[in-house]
Structures are given as structure tokens and as C-alpha cells.
Short mmCIF file of C-alpha atoms in Angstrom, two decimals:
data_model
loop_
_atom_site.label_atom_id
_atom_site.label_comp_id
_atom_site.label_asym_id
_atom_site.label_seq_id
_atom_site.Cartn_x
_atom_site.Cartn_y
_atom_site.Cartn_z
CA UNK A 1 -6.22 15.75 -11.58
CA UNK A 2 -9.94 15.57 -12.21
CA UNK A 3 -11.88 12.36 -12.68
CA UNK A 4 -11.61 12.45 -16.47
CA UNK A 5 -7.85 13.00 -16.36
CA UNK A 6 -7.52 10.15 -13.85
CA UNK A 7 -9.36 7.76 -16.16
CA UNK A 8 -7.34 8.92 -19.17
CA UNK A 9 -3.97 8.59 -17.41
CA UNK A 10 -4.78 5.06 -16.29
CA UNK A 11 -5.91 4.23 -19.83
CA UNK A 12 -2.47 5.30 -21.08
CA UNK A 13 -1.00 2.75 -18.68
CA UNK A 14 -3.23 -0.03 -19.94
CA UNK A 15 -5.75 0.12 -17.09
CA UNK A 16 -9.29 0.62 -18.41
CA UNK A 17 -11.97 1.48 -15.86
CA UNK A 18 -15.63 0.53 -16.29
CA UNK A 19 -18.44 2.91 -15.33
CA UNK A 20 -18.88 0.92 -12.11
CA UNK A 21 -15.20 1.30 -11.21
CA UNK A 22 -15.31 5.04 -11.93
CA UNK A 23 -18.38 5.32 -9.68
CA UNK A 24 -16.58 3.36 -6.94
CA UNK A 25 -13.69 5.84 -6.95
CA UNK A 26 -16.19 8.70 -6.82
CA UNK A 27 -17.93 7.17 -3.81
CA UNK A 28 -14.54 6.45 -2.19
CA UNK A 29 -13.76 10.16 -2.37
CA UNK A 30 -17.12 11.12 -0.86
CA UNK A 31 -16.73 8.70 2.05
CA UNK A 32 -13.14 9.77 2.66
CA UNK A 33 -14.18 13.40 3.05
CA UNK A 34 -17.27 12.51 5.09
CA UNK A 35 -15.33 10.35 7.57
CA UNK A 36 -12.41 12.77 7.67
CA UNK A 37 -14.76 15.11 9.50
CA UNK A 38 -15.00 12.53 12.30
CA UNK A 39 -11.38 11.37 12.45
CA UNK A 40 -8.02 12.28 10.97
CA UNK A 41 -7.72 10.12 7.84
CA UNK A 42 -5.91 12.50 5.51
CA UNK A 43 -4.70 16.08 5.29
CA UNK A 44 -5.62 16.06 1.59
CA UNK A 45 -9.34 16.54 0.94
CA UNK A 46 -9.48 18.59 -2.28
CA UNK A 47 -11.02 16.34 -4.93
CA UNK A 48 -8.35 16.87 -7.60
CA UNK A 49 -5.56 16.40 -5.06
CA UNK A 50 -7.12 13.17 -3.75
CA UNK A 51 -7.40 11.79 -7.27
CA UNK A 52 -3.75 12.61 -7.96
CA UNK A 53 -1.95 12.10 -4.64
CA UNK A 54 -4.01 9.22 -3.25
CA UNK A 55 -5.82 7.39 -6.06
CA UNK A 56 -3.39 7.75 -8.97
CA UNK A 57 -0.34 7.54 -6.72
CA UNK A 58 -1.65 4.29 -5.19
CA UNK A 59 -2.37 2.67 -8.56
CA UNK A 60 1.13 3.64 -9.78
CA UNK A 61 2.43 0.53 -8.00
CA UNK A 62 0.79 -1.48 -10.79
CA UNK A 63 2.79 0.43 -13.42
CA UNK A 64 5.95 -1.23 -12.10
CA UNK A 65 4.76 -4.68 -10.96
CA UNK A 66 1.87 -6.94 -12.08
CA UNK A 67 -1.31 -6.88 -10.00
CA UNK A 68 -3.68 -8.79 -12.27
CA UNK A 69 -5.05 -12.15 -11.16
CA UNK A 70 -6.14 -13.43 -7.74
CA UNK A 71 -3.01 -12.39 -5.87
CA UNK A 72 -3.07 -12.17 -2.08
CA UNK A 73 -2.09 -8.64 -1.07
CA UNK A 74 -1.34 -7.36 2.43
CA UNK A 75 -1.19 -3.61 2.99
CA UNK A 76 0.68 -2.54 6.13
CA UNK A 77 -0.38 0.72 7.77
CA UNK A 78 -2.78 1.58 4.96
CA UNK A 79 -4.53 4.36 6.89
CA UNK A 80 -7.50 5.31 4.73
CA UNK A 81 -6.84 2.37 2.37
CA UNK A 82 -3.84 3.49 0.34
CA UNK A 83 -2.50 1.93 -1.83
CA UNK A 84 -4.48 -1.32 -1.59
CA UNK A 85 -8.09 -0.14 -2.04
CA UNK A 86 -7.42 1.82 -5.27
CA UNK A 87 -5.50 -1.24 -6.51
CA UNK A 88 -8.43 -3.47 -5.57
CA UNK A 89 -10.84 -1.20 -7.44
CA UNK A 90 -8.68 -1.46 -10.56
CA UNK A 91 -7.99 -5.18 -10.17
CA UNK A 92 -11.12 -6.74 -8.57
CA UNK A 93 -9.63 -10.26 -8.45
CA UNK A 94 -7.15 -9.25 -5.76
CA UNK A 95 -7.58 -10.70 -2.26
CA UNK A 96 -6.70 -7.80 0.04
CA UNK A 97 -5.83 -7.77 3.74
CA UNK A 98 -5.17 -4.44 5.44
CA UNK A 99 -3.35 -4.40 8.77
CA UNK A 100 -3.59 -1.20 10.78
CA UNK A 101 -2.91 -0.45 14.43
CA UNK A 102 -5.70 2.11 14.85
CA UNK A 103 -9.15 0.62 15.34
CA UNK A 104 -10.93 3.81 14.22
CA UNK A 105 -9.38 3.44 10.79
CA UNK A 106 -10.46 -0.20 10.66
CA UNK A 107 -14.03 0.96 11.36
CA UNK A 108 -13.82 3.35 8.41
CA UNK A 109 -12.38 0.65 6.14
CA UNK A 110 -15.13 -1.81 7.11
CA UNK A 111 -17.75 0.74 6.13
CA UNK A 112 -15.85 1.63 2.95
CA UNK A 113 -15.66 -2.03 1.89
CA UNK A 114 -19.42 -2.42 2.34
CA UNK A 115 -20.29 0.83 0.55
CA UNK A 116 -18.08 0.00 -2.43
CA UNK A 117 -19.34 -3.59 -2.62
CA UNK A 118 -15.89 -5.11 -2.27
CA UNK A 119 -15.41 -8.84 -1.84
CA UNK A 120 -12.30 -10.70 -0.72
CA UNK A 121 -11.17 -7.88 1.56
CA UNK A 122 -10.46 -8.07 5.28
CA UNK A 123 -9.37 -5.43 7.74
CA UNK A 124 -7.25 -6.48 10.70
CA UNK A 125 -6.67 -4.41 13.81
CA UNK A 126 -3.10 -5.27 14.81
CA UNK A 127 0.46 -4.02 14.95
CA UNK A 128 2.51 -5.20 11.99
CA UNK A 129 4.98 -6.80 14.39
CA UNK A 130 2.16 -8.89 15.89
CA UNK A 131 0.83 -9.88 12.47
CA UNK A 132 4.30 -10.96 11.37
CA UNK A 133 4.42 -13.48 14.20
CA UNK A 134 0.86 -14.72 13.69
CA UNK A 135 0.88 -18.06 11.80
CA UNK A 136 -2.20 -16.93 9.86
CA UNK A 137 -0.30 -14.04 8.30
CA UNK A 138 3.39 -14.94 8.50
CA UNK A 139 4.86 -15.57 5.04
CA UNK A 140 1.31 -15.87 3.67
CA UNK A 141 1.07 -13.16 0.99
CA UNK A 142 2.07 -12.86 -2.66
CA UNK A 143 2.51 -9.11 -2.32
CA UNK A 144 2.95 -6.82 0.68
CA UNK A 145 2.65 -3.08 0.15
CA UNK A 146 3.51 -0.06 2.27
CA UNK A 147 3.20 3.58 1.29
CA UNK A 148 5.20 6.17 3.22
CA UNK A 149 4.70 4.39 6.57
CA UNK A 150 8.26 4.48 7.95
CA UNK A 151 11.86 4.47 6.81
CA UNK A 152 12.86 1.44 4.78
CA UNK A 153 15.06 -0.30 7.40
CA UNK A 154 11.99 -0.29 9.68
CA UNK A 155 9.53 -1.17 6.92
CA UNK A 156 11.61 -4.18 5.89
CA UNK A 157 11.17 -5.71 9.34
CA UNK A 158 7.44 -4.93 9.41
CA UNK A 159 6.70 -6.22 5.91
CA UNK A 160 9.11 -8.94 4.77
CA UNK A 161 8.00 -11.45 7.45
CA UNK A 162 4.52 -11.32 5.84
CA UNK A 163 5.76 -12.09 2.30
CA UNK A 164 5.82 -15.70 1.12
CA UNK A 165 8.96 -17.03 -0.56
CA UNK A 166 8.85 -16.00 -4.19
CA UNK A 167 6.57 -13.07 -3.34
CA UNK A 168 7.22 -9.32 -3.40
CA UNK A 169 7.41 -6.43 -0.97
CA UNK A 170 6.59 -3.15 -2.74
CA UNK A 171 7.63 0.01 -0.94
CA UNK A 172 6.27 3.31 -2.23
CA UNK A 173 8.25 6.42 -1.37
CA UNK A 174 8.40 10.11 -2.26
CA UNK A 175 11.57 11.97 -3.23
CA UNK A 176 15.18 11.17 -2.29
CA UNK A 177 14.51 7.54 -1.40
CA UNK A 178 17.77 6.14 -2.78
CA UNK A 179 19.59 6.83 0.48
CA UNK A 180 16.89 4.95 2.40
CA UNK A 181 17.33 1.93 0.16
CA UNK A 182 21.09 1.90 0.73
CA UNK A 183 20.47 2.19 4.46
CA UNK A 184 18.00 -0.73 4.27
CA UNK A 185 20.19 -3.20 2.35
CA UNK A 186 21.39 -4.95 5.51
CA UNK A 187 17.85 -5.41 6.88
CA UNK A 188 16.45 -6.53 3.53
CA UNK A 189 19.11 -9.21 3.10
CA UNK A 190 18.89 -10.35 6.74
CA UNK A 191 15.11 -10.78 6.49
CA UNK A 192 15.21 -12.87 3.29
CA UNK A 193 14.75 -10.15 0.69
CA UNK A 194 16.64 -8.90 -2.33
CA UNK A 195 16.11 -5.68 -4.25
CA UNK A 196 14.77 -6.68 -7.66
CA UNK A 197 13.82 -3.33 -9.21
CA UNK A 198 13.72 0.35 -8.35
CA UNK A 199 11.70 2.92 -10.28
CA UNK A 200 11.75 6.70 -10.06
CA UNK A 201 9.12 8.78 -11.86
CA UNK A 202 7.14 12.02 -11.69
CA UNK A 203 3.45 12.28 -10.90
CA UNK A 204 1.58 13.89 -13.80
CA UNK A 205 0.50 17.54 -13.62
CA UNK A 206 2.50 18.60 -10.55
CA UNK A 207 5.60 16.52 -11.43
CA UNK A 208 6.55 15.57 -7.87
CA UNK A 209 9.02 12.69 -7.55
CA UNK A 210 7.94 9.18 -6.56
CA UNK A 211 10.03 6.05 -6.00
CA UNK A 212 8.94 2.42 -5.99
CA UNK A 213 11.15 -0.42 -4.74
CA UNK A 214 10.25 -4.00 -5.63
CA UNK A 215 11.93 -6.40 -3.20
CA UNK A 216 11.59 -10.12 -3.84
CA UNK A 217 11.50 -12.69 -1.05
CA UNK A 218 14.27 -15.18 -1.78
CA UNK A 219 14.58 -16.89 1.63
CA UNK A 220 12.52 -17.40 4.77
CA UNK A 221 12.66 -14.73 7.44
CA UNK A 222 14.55 -15.86 10.57
CA UNK A 223 12.13 -16.75 13.37
CA UNK A 224 13.39 -14.00 15.70
CA UNK A 225 11.93 -11.34 13.38
CA UNK A 226 9.91 -9.22 13.60
CA UNK A 227 10.93 -8.16 17.07
CA UNK A 228 8.39 -7.04 19.67
CA UNK A 229 6.12 -4.05 18.87
CA UNK A 230 7.97 -0.74 18.85
CA UNK A 231 11.46 -2.21 18.67
CA UNK A 232 11.96 -1.96 14.89
CA UNK A 233 11.25 1.77 15.03
CA UNK A 234 13.51 2.37 18.01
CA UNK A 235 16.35 0.05 16.96
CA UNK A 236 16.30 -0.34 13.15
CA UNK A 237 18.30 -3.16 11.60
CA UNK A 238 21.18 -1.14 10.19
CA UNK A 239 24.91 -1.79 10.11
#
């Protein structure tokens, strides 16, 4: 997917990019490749692949759930900024917080935010389990996103404690994610969530499968969750 195709595909979805936004995506790509030479940010560095598998794929969350307006968004384990920075570029009113456990990635994101001229973004060096117990972040966000970070029973415990009641947890997955969702039902319900929508679609051009789960927060998360760092991954909340 080249830049022109990227702009056209978003236009089909009702997302019109200005020249400034197009230039921001271009600069994002340049910085991603430049910093990838210093640290491992992504295995995908080909321009057309980045536009398809990182930029377009990230913005696809907005095809299934609204992102317009000054929503507070928390992105857990965003790595090089996916999906929240492409979403922020498309919807500048968003207030974005990225939580990542690797300080080197936070350094990259700080520089990226400055280079792209982004406001209302903050980058937090922390484990998701720690953030979920921090009063500043616990049940504080309208939307929490995670893209291919861990299996859904684990992700539910990392993300749902950060979602405010009435908010949404959006999990972005590749192929064959239905089994993960079934496996995660117990954790989702226990942590105050309820599956609202699931969407399966194909990326344009290469037609690889993607799945998006929209989980609404219908009740407060019990105080005992999330458990201490590392525990959700070792002992997922499954029946």
C-alpha cells in the first residue's frame, strides 16, 4: 500500500487526511526506520508494508468504533506507537496515553511526539499491571487499545482495569481470534467487561484476516485485579 492508496482507502471509510496529516505519516515512517536502526521497534520496514500493516491496520480500529472527539485513549504495550499514534494523527482531538514497559521505546515515542508536533500525548514507562493499580490511571480512560500484545485472557486483565465504566476496551487481533475470545469470556466478565461487538475483515491488497473485539465496561473491576506484574501471563484468568 503506497501513500496514495493509504489516503484513498481511508477516504472510502470517511476519514479525510489533510496535507499536514499526510506529511505527519510520512515523517512517522522516516523516524520509525531511522530509530529501528538503533533498537528493535519493528520487523517491518518496507514503506508499503508499514503503510498497510502498521498505519492502515492501526486506523482500522476506527472503522468499527468511534474515535472522533476529545476521548481519552490509553494504548497498552504500543511498542512503536501502534495503534494509538496513527489514530491520533487521524483524530487530533484524542488525548492519548501510551503505557510501555521498555524505556527505550518511550524515548523513541517522546521524540516522535515532538517531531510530529503532537499535543495531548503522554508516554508512561510502566508495566500495565502497575498502571492498573495506579489511581491516576485506574478506570480513567474512555478507550483502552491493545494490538497483538498477548492472548485475550491476559489482555483483559491488563486493560480492563484502566477502562472507566461505560468505556471500551478494543482488542485488535490477526487471524483465528474467535477461540481466544471464547477463552477470555470468564476473565472479561470477572473484570467488569462484556463483549459488545466483534468484527472480522480482510486488509486490502494482501487480504490477510484481522479481528477487532469491542468490549464495553459495564461494572467496576474488583480491587484485587490486576494481579502483580507477570502473574496474568503466567496464570491467566481462565476457567
